[in-house]
Amino acid sequence: MKRRNFLKFSAAAGITPKRCLLPFASDLFSFSNESNLSKVEARYYKKLPDREIECQLCPRFCKLGDKERGYCGVRENMGGTYYTLVYGKACAVHVDPIEKKPLFHFLPKTTALSIATAGCNVNCKFCQNWEISQVRPEQITHIDLPPESVVKTAQKNNCPSIAYTYSEPVIFFEYMYDTSLEARKKGIKNVVITGAHVNPEPFKDLLEVVDGVKIDLKAFNQDFYTKYVRGKLQPVLDAVVTASKSQVWLEIVYLVIPTLNDTPSEIRQMCRWIKNEIGPDVPLHFSRFYPNYLMKNLPPTPISTLEILRNTALEEGLNYVYIGNIPAHEAENTYCPHCGKIIVNRTGYLIGKINIENGRCVFCGQEIPGFWS
Amino acid sequence: MSKVIIVRTKNISKSNKEINSEKLNNLYKRGFHLLTGFKDSKNSIKTLLSTDKKTGIKINTIGGRSLSTRPKVSLFLADHLIKGGFQEKDILIWDRTNRELRSAGYRLNMNQGGIKIFGTDSNTIGYDKDLTVHRSIGSRFSSIQSDIISQSISLAILKDHGLAGITAGMKNYFGSIHNPNKYHDYNCNPFVADLFDTAAIRGKHKLTVIDALTVQFHKGPAYHSLWTENYGGLIMSTDPVAADYIGWQVIEELRKKHGLPSLKEENREPLYIKTAEELGLGSADPANISIIKEEI
């Protein structure tokens, strides 16, 4: 099904990818009141002499003098104390299908209340949400939505989970962490959609309070991270391994960009690493790239490339390999690795019958890893 | 050969204290005279700027009242422009935010008449919707820089900078884009030079005036009284690279005087100045810079 037809079909069927509670970037660059930013002391930083601080949240370790902000643009040194400016300041609030994250093995067919604040600690040239991730909080509209209000909003919209997403949730760590604690009290799950450019200590702490993590692995070489992400690869790989060893459900997304990170040999190397370090059962999504932000000179990823890479991953022994951003592609479905039958049928965000019971394939009894209910 | 003027005077102010108006006026007067060869404002200003064009004076107010371009310094510059033939309404003193301007002591003015003073975050101003993509830069410009003004003066404070090495005339334009926080890696190199090379800046910049009345020569860009010097100077040039190069030398001179290591020794040499030269934005070679120093 072509994208256009799929959208028509979805609309006719009453399926929309999201319900928008606060459209992000709707009023971009008509400024918010600067005094409406939060002033909550940040976690994970070290005070230095002469009113300087060192941020220890992410591998950048920004060393900042008084009145300076970190690379993320949302954490500021004020007189030697480091503050987050975005605590409770949501710039995007949507009700999304969980499959949109994408998380395919986590409460399928449910919705996640999805929130974001401004800011990001990397600067991917291909960012799809750059209008909120690459700005300062005072440059976009946001609403006051403290943790307890996020949870209430999730309850009101019958969302069994809250997703911290769109921009880079690591940079609104305090807000995400406190909201997650609040959500847990009410039986609501938490999922983090992240590039995982984060230091081990905060990440481990975060894993204690959330239930699912989707990590964007943007390439499998440092050169790409240097040129196109402005970040480091190793901390991301470390975070992937840490998440896989925790109780938290993990899925990996790899955005395939034509000519830049799409060589089968590199993908093969990455898949071997995943299989060896994490195991064959972690879902891996190859997502289609669309030109955006600073990378408009490249075409969308050919579908054939995605199929070749998926086959490479399957050859390497990974059990759950998906293709994303191509609605109705057969690789959106989940296939039982034992009997080969479709156990979750997906057409975009339209989810068919789920042939999994008690975590097992209904056809052959194969255990299917995931967070199914 | 690029010409850079350093005019200095003693006891023009103490840190945070009122500036002596007469001395400041004399610094500007003499500075323009030495830069253009014309003693009277009318001719000297006309040599540098078109007096019928809307002109921005980009100041730096991130340092609060302690270490920002002080109102008197920018208003006296504006006064010289007016004496040179400008109409008040065509002069705009600006920075990123109204909050920073206010905290540096400015009284905002968006009215039609008079010298305008406001920040990019004022209602109806903001940043461009479209990104400017140029070399390593992908940013939205303040519509002040991209649309409202036709020519530009950078009036920056001279400061040591923990990441960039120094901040002076060129880096001041980080305040004209929406995402300066993305450009502090690698000692801001090549970002400062690449940003200056965009049409919105390179095509409009006419004059650099570096406020070196009080210089933060260490632990900048934040204010630390322990490492400030009442240098009492203005550095002026039509070559933005040469002006910054000389500003850098002033910082090094003060660091040496106070027994501090050079910026190179601290691995934060402002290499973006050399990069700017390589882009053809001006000269960072002392052999090609004519420095005229004068104490008034």
CSV table of C-alpha atoms in Angstrom, one decimal, chain B residues 49-272:
chain,number,residue,atom,x,y,z
B,49,LEU,CA,28.6,53.7,6.7
B,50,SER,CA,25.7,54.8,4.5
B,51,THR,CA,23.8,57.2,6.7
B,52,ASP,CA,20.5,56.5,5.0
B,53,LYS,CA,20.4,52.8,5.9
B,54,LYS,CA,18.9,51.2,8.9
B,55,THR,CA,21.9,50.2,11.0
B,56,GLY,CA,22.2,47.7,13.8
B,57,ILE,CA,24.6,48.0,16.8
B,58,LYS,CA,24.9,44.5,18.0
B,59,ILE,CA,25.9,44.7,21.7
B,60,ASN,CA,26.7,41.9,24.2
B,61,THR,CA,24.6,41.9,27.4
B,62,ILE,CA,24.9,38.3,28.5
B,63,GLY,CA,27.2,39.4,31.3
B,64,GLY,CA,24.6,41.4,33.2
B,65,ARG,CA,25.3,44.8,34.6
B,66,SER,CA,28.9,43.8,35.6
B,67,LEU,CA,30.2,42.8,32.2
B,68,SER,CA,28.0,43.9,29.3
B,69,THR,CA,28.3,46.6,26.7
B,70,ARG,CA,27.2,49.5,29.0
B,71,PRO,CA,24.4,51.8,27.8
B,72,LYS,CA,26.7,54.8,27.7
B,73,VAL,CA,29.1,53.0,25.4
B,74,SER,CA,26.5,52.1,22.8
B,75,LEU,CA,24.5,55.4,23.1
B,76,PHE,CA,27.7,57.4,22.6
B,77,LEU,CA,28.5,55.4,19.5
B,78,ALA,CA,24.9,56.1,18.3
B,79,ASP,CA,25.5,59.7,19.1
B,80,HIS,CA,28.5,59.8,16.8
B,81,LEU,CA,26.5,58.2,14.1
B,82,ILE,CA,23.8,60.9,14.4
B,83,LYS,CA,26.5,63.6,14.3
B,84,GLY,CA,27.7,61.9,11.2
B,85,GLY,CA,24.3,62.3,9.5
B,86,PHE,CA,22.2,59.4,10.7
B,87,GLN,CA,18.6,59.9,11.8
B,88,GLU,CA,17.8,58.5,15.2
B,89,LYS,CA,15.1,56.3,13.9
B,90,ASP,CA,17.5,54.4,11.7
B,91,ILE,CA,19.7,53.2,14.6
B,92,LEU,CA,18.9,50.0,16.4
B,93,ILE,CA,20.8,48.9,19.5
B,94,TRP,CA,20.0,45.2,20.0
B,95,ASP,CA,20.8,41.9,21.5
B,96,ARG,CA,19.1,38.5,22.1
B,97,THR,CA,16.6,39.3,24.8
B,98,ASN,CA,14.9,42.2,26.4
B,99,ARG,CA,15.6,40.6,29.8
B,100,GLU,CA,19.4,40.7,29.2
B,101,LEU,CA,19.2,44.3,27.8
B,102,ARG,CA,17.2,45.4,30.9
B,103,SER,CA,19.6,43.7,33.3
B,104,ALA,CA,22.5,45.5,31.6
B,105,GLY,CA,20.8,48.8,32.3
B,106,TYR,CA,19.1,49.5,29.0
B,107,ARG,CA,15.7,51.2,28.7
B,108,LEU,CA,13.9,49.5,25.8
B,109,ASN,CA,12.4,51.6,23.0
B,110,MET,CA,10.4,50.2,20.1
B,111,ASN,CA,8.8,53.5,19.2
B,112,GLN,CA,9.0,54.8,15.7
B,113,GLY,CA,11.0,57.9,16.7
B,114,GLY,CA,14.3,57.8,18.6
B,115,ILE,CA,17.0,55.3,18.8
B,116,LYS,CA,15.5,51.9,19.0
B,117,ILE,CA,16.6,49.4,21.7
B,118,PHE,CA,15.1,46.0,21.9
B,119,GLY,CA,15.9,42.3,21.8
B,120,THR,CA,15.1,39.6,19.3
B,121,ASP,CA,12.5,38.2,21.7
B,122,SER,CA,10.3,41.3,21.4
B,123,ASN,CA,6.8,40.8,20.0
B,124,THR,CA,6.7,40.7,16.2
B,125,ILE,CA,10.5,40.3,15.9
B,126,GLY,CA,11.8,36.7,16.6
B,127,TYR,CA,13.9,34.5,14.4
B,128,ASP,CA,13.5,33.7,10.7
B,129,LYS,CA,11.3,30.7,9.9
B,130,ASP,CA,13.9,29.4,7.5
B,131,LEU,CA,17.3,28.0,8.4
B,132,THR,CA,20.4,29.6,7.0
B,133,VAL,CA,22.7,26.7,6.0
B,134,HIS,CA,26.2,27.7,5.3
B,135,ARG,CA,29.4,25.6,5.8
B,136,SER,CA,29.2,24.3,9.4
B,137,ILE,CA,26.2,26.5,10.3
B,138,GLY,CA,22.5,25.7,10.3
B,139,SER,CA,20.7,28.4,12.1
B,140,ARG,CA,17.8,30.8,12.2
B,141,PHE,CA,18.8,34.4,12.2
B,142,SER,CA,17.3,37.1,14.3
B,143,SER,CA,15.1,38.9,11.9
B,144,ILE,CA,16.8,42.1,13.2
B,145,GLN,CA,20.0,40.9,11.5
B,146,SER,CA,18.4,39.3,8.5
B,147,ASP,CA,15.6,41.7,7.7
B,148,ILE,CA,15.4,44.9,9.7
B,149,ILE,CA,18.9,46.3,9.3
B,150,SER,CA,20.9,46.8,6.2
B,151,GLN,CA,24.3,47.4,7.8
B,152,SER,CA,25.8,46.3,11.1
B,153,ILE,CA,28.2,47.3,13.7
B,154,SER,CA,29.5,44.8,16.2
B,155,LEU,CA,30.0,46.5,19.6
B,156,ALA,CA,31.3,43.7,21.8
B,157,ILE,CA,32.9,43.5,25.2
B,158,LEU,CA,36.4,42.0,25.1
B,159,LYS,CA,36.5,38.9,27.3
B,160,ASP,CA,38.4,35.8,27.9
B,161,HIS,CA,36.2,32.8,27.1
B,162,GLY,CA,36.6,29.4,28.6
B,163,LEU,CA,35.7,27.6,25.4
B,164,ALA,CA,36.4,30.0,22.6
B,165,GLY,CA,39.6,31.5,24.0
B,166,ILE,CA,38.4,35.0,23.6
B,167,THR,CA,35.1,36.6,22.7
B,168,ALA,CA,35.1,39.9,20.8
B,169,GLY,CA,33.6,41.3,17.6
B,170,MET,CA,33.0,38.2,15.5
B,171,LYS,CA,31.7,35.9,18.2
B,172,ASN,CA,29.3,38.6,19.3
B,173,TYR,CA,27.2,37.6,16.3
B,174,PHE,CA,26.5,34.3,18.1
B,175,GLY,CA,23.8,36.4,19.7
B,176,SER,CA,22.2,36.9,16.3
B,177,ILE,CA,21.2,33.2,15.9
B,178,HIS,CA,18.8,30.9,17.7
B,179,ASN,CA,21.2,28.1,18.6
B,180,PRO,CA,24.6,29.4,19.6
B,181,ASN,CA,24.9,26.6,22.2
B,182,LYS,CA,25.5,24.2,19.3
B,183,TYR,CA,28.7,26.0,18.2
B,184,HIS,CA,31.1,25.9,21.2
B,185,ASP,CA,32.9,22.6,20.4
B,186,TYR,CA,36.5,22.7,19.2
B,187,ASN,CA,37.1,26.2,20.7
B,188,CYS,CA,34.2,27.5,18.5
B,189,ASN,CA,36.3,26.7,15.4
B,190,PRO,CA,35.3,27.0,12.6
B,191,PHE,CA,31.8,28.1,13.8
B,192,VAL,CA,32.6,31.7,14.6
B,193,ALA,CA,34.2,32.2,11.2
B,194,ASP,CA,31.6,30.2,9.3
B,195,LEU,CA,28.8,32.2,10.9
B,196,PHE,CA,30.5,35.5,10.1
B,197,ASP,CA,30.8,34.3,6.5
B,198,THR,CA,27.0,34.1,6.0
B,199,ALA,CA,25.4,36.8,3.8
B,200,ALA,CA,23.4,38.1,6.7
B,201,ILE,CA,26.6,39.1,8.6
B,202,ARG,CA,29.4,39.3,6.1
B,203,GLY,CA,27.2,41.3,3.7
B,204,LYS,CA,26.2,43.8,6.3
B,205,HIS,CA,29.0,44.1,8.8
B,206,LYS,CA,30.8,47.5,8.4
B,207,LEU,CA,32.6,48.2,11.6
B,208,THR,CA,33.9,46.5,14.7
B,209,VAL,CA,34.2,48.4,17.9
B,210,ILE,CA,35.5,46.4,20.8
B,211,ASP,CA,34.7,47.7,24.2
B,212,ALA,CA,37.9,47.2,26.2
B,213,LEU,CA,37.2,49.7,28.9
B,214,THR,CA,37.1,46.8,31.4
B,215,VAL,CA,38.6,43.6,30.1
B,216,GLN,CA,38.0,40.2,31.6
B,217,PHE,CA,41.3,38.5,30.9
B,218,HIS,CA,40.7,35.2,32.7
B,219,LYS,CA,37.8,32.9,33.7
B,220,GLY,CA,35.5,34.6,31.2
B,221,PRO,CA,33.0,35.0,29.9
B,222,ALA,CA,31.5,35.3,33.4
B,223,TYR,CA,32.4,38.3,35.4
B,224,HIS,CA,35.2,37.8,38.0
B,225,SER,CA,36.5,41.0,39.5
B,226,LEU,CA,39.7,39.3,40.4
B,227,TRP,CA,40.6,39.0,36.7
B,228,THR,CA,39.4,42.2,35.2
B,229,GLU,CA,41.6,45.1,34.2
B,230,ASN,CA,40.5,48.7,33.7
B,231,TYR,CA,42.1,48.9,30.3
B,232,GLY,CA,40.3,52.0,29.4
B,233,GLY,CA,40.4,51.3,25.6
B,234,LEU,CA,38.3,51.0,22.5
B,235,ILE,CA,39.5,48.9,19.6
B,236,MET,CA,38.2,49.9,16.2
B,237,SER,CA,38.5,48.5,12.7
B,238,THR,CA,36.7,47.9,9.5
B,239,ASP,CA,38.5,44.6,9.4
B,240,PRO,CA,36.6,42.2,11.8
B,241,VAL,CA,39.4,39.6,11.8
B,242,ALA,CA,42.2,42.1,12.5
B,243,ALA,CA,40.1,43.7,15.3
B,244,ASP,CA,39.6,40.4,17.0
B,245,TYR,CA,43.3,39.4,16.5
B,246,ILE,CA,44.4,42.6,18.3
B,247,GLY,CA,41.8,42.0,21.0
B,248,TRP,CA,43.3,38.6,21.5
B,249,GLN,CA,46.8,40.1,21.8
B,250,VAL,CA,45.4,42.5,24.5
B,251,ILE,CA,44.1,39.5,26.4
B,252,GLU,CA,47.4,37.7,26.1
B,253,GLU,CA,49.3,40.8,27.2
B,254,LEU,CA,47.1,41.1,30.3
B,255,ARG,CA,47.4,37.4,31.1
B,256,LYS,CA,51.1,37.7,30.9
B,257,LYS,CA,51.1,40.7,33.1
B,258,HIS,CA,49.2,38.8,35.8
B,259,GLY,CA,51.3,35.7,35.5
B,260,LEU,CA,48.8,33.5,33.8
B,261,PRO,CA,49.6,31.0,31.0
B,262,SER,CA,48.8,31.9,27.4
B,263,LEU,CA,45.6,30.7,25.8
B,264,LYS,CA,47.6,28.3,23.7
B,265,GLU,CA,49.1,26.8,26.9
B,266,GLU,CA,45.6,26.3,28.1
B,267,ASN,CA,44.5,24.6,24.9
B,268,ARG,CA,42.1,27.3,24.0
B,269,GLU,CA,43.8,29.5,21.5
B,270,PRO,CA,41.1,31.2,19.4
B,271,LEU,CA,41.9,29.4,16.2
B,272,TYR,CA,38.6,30.7,14.7
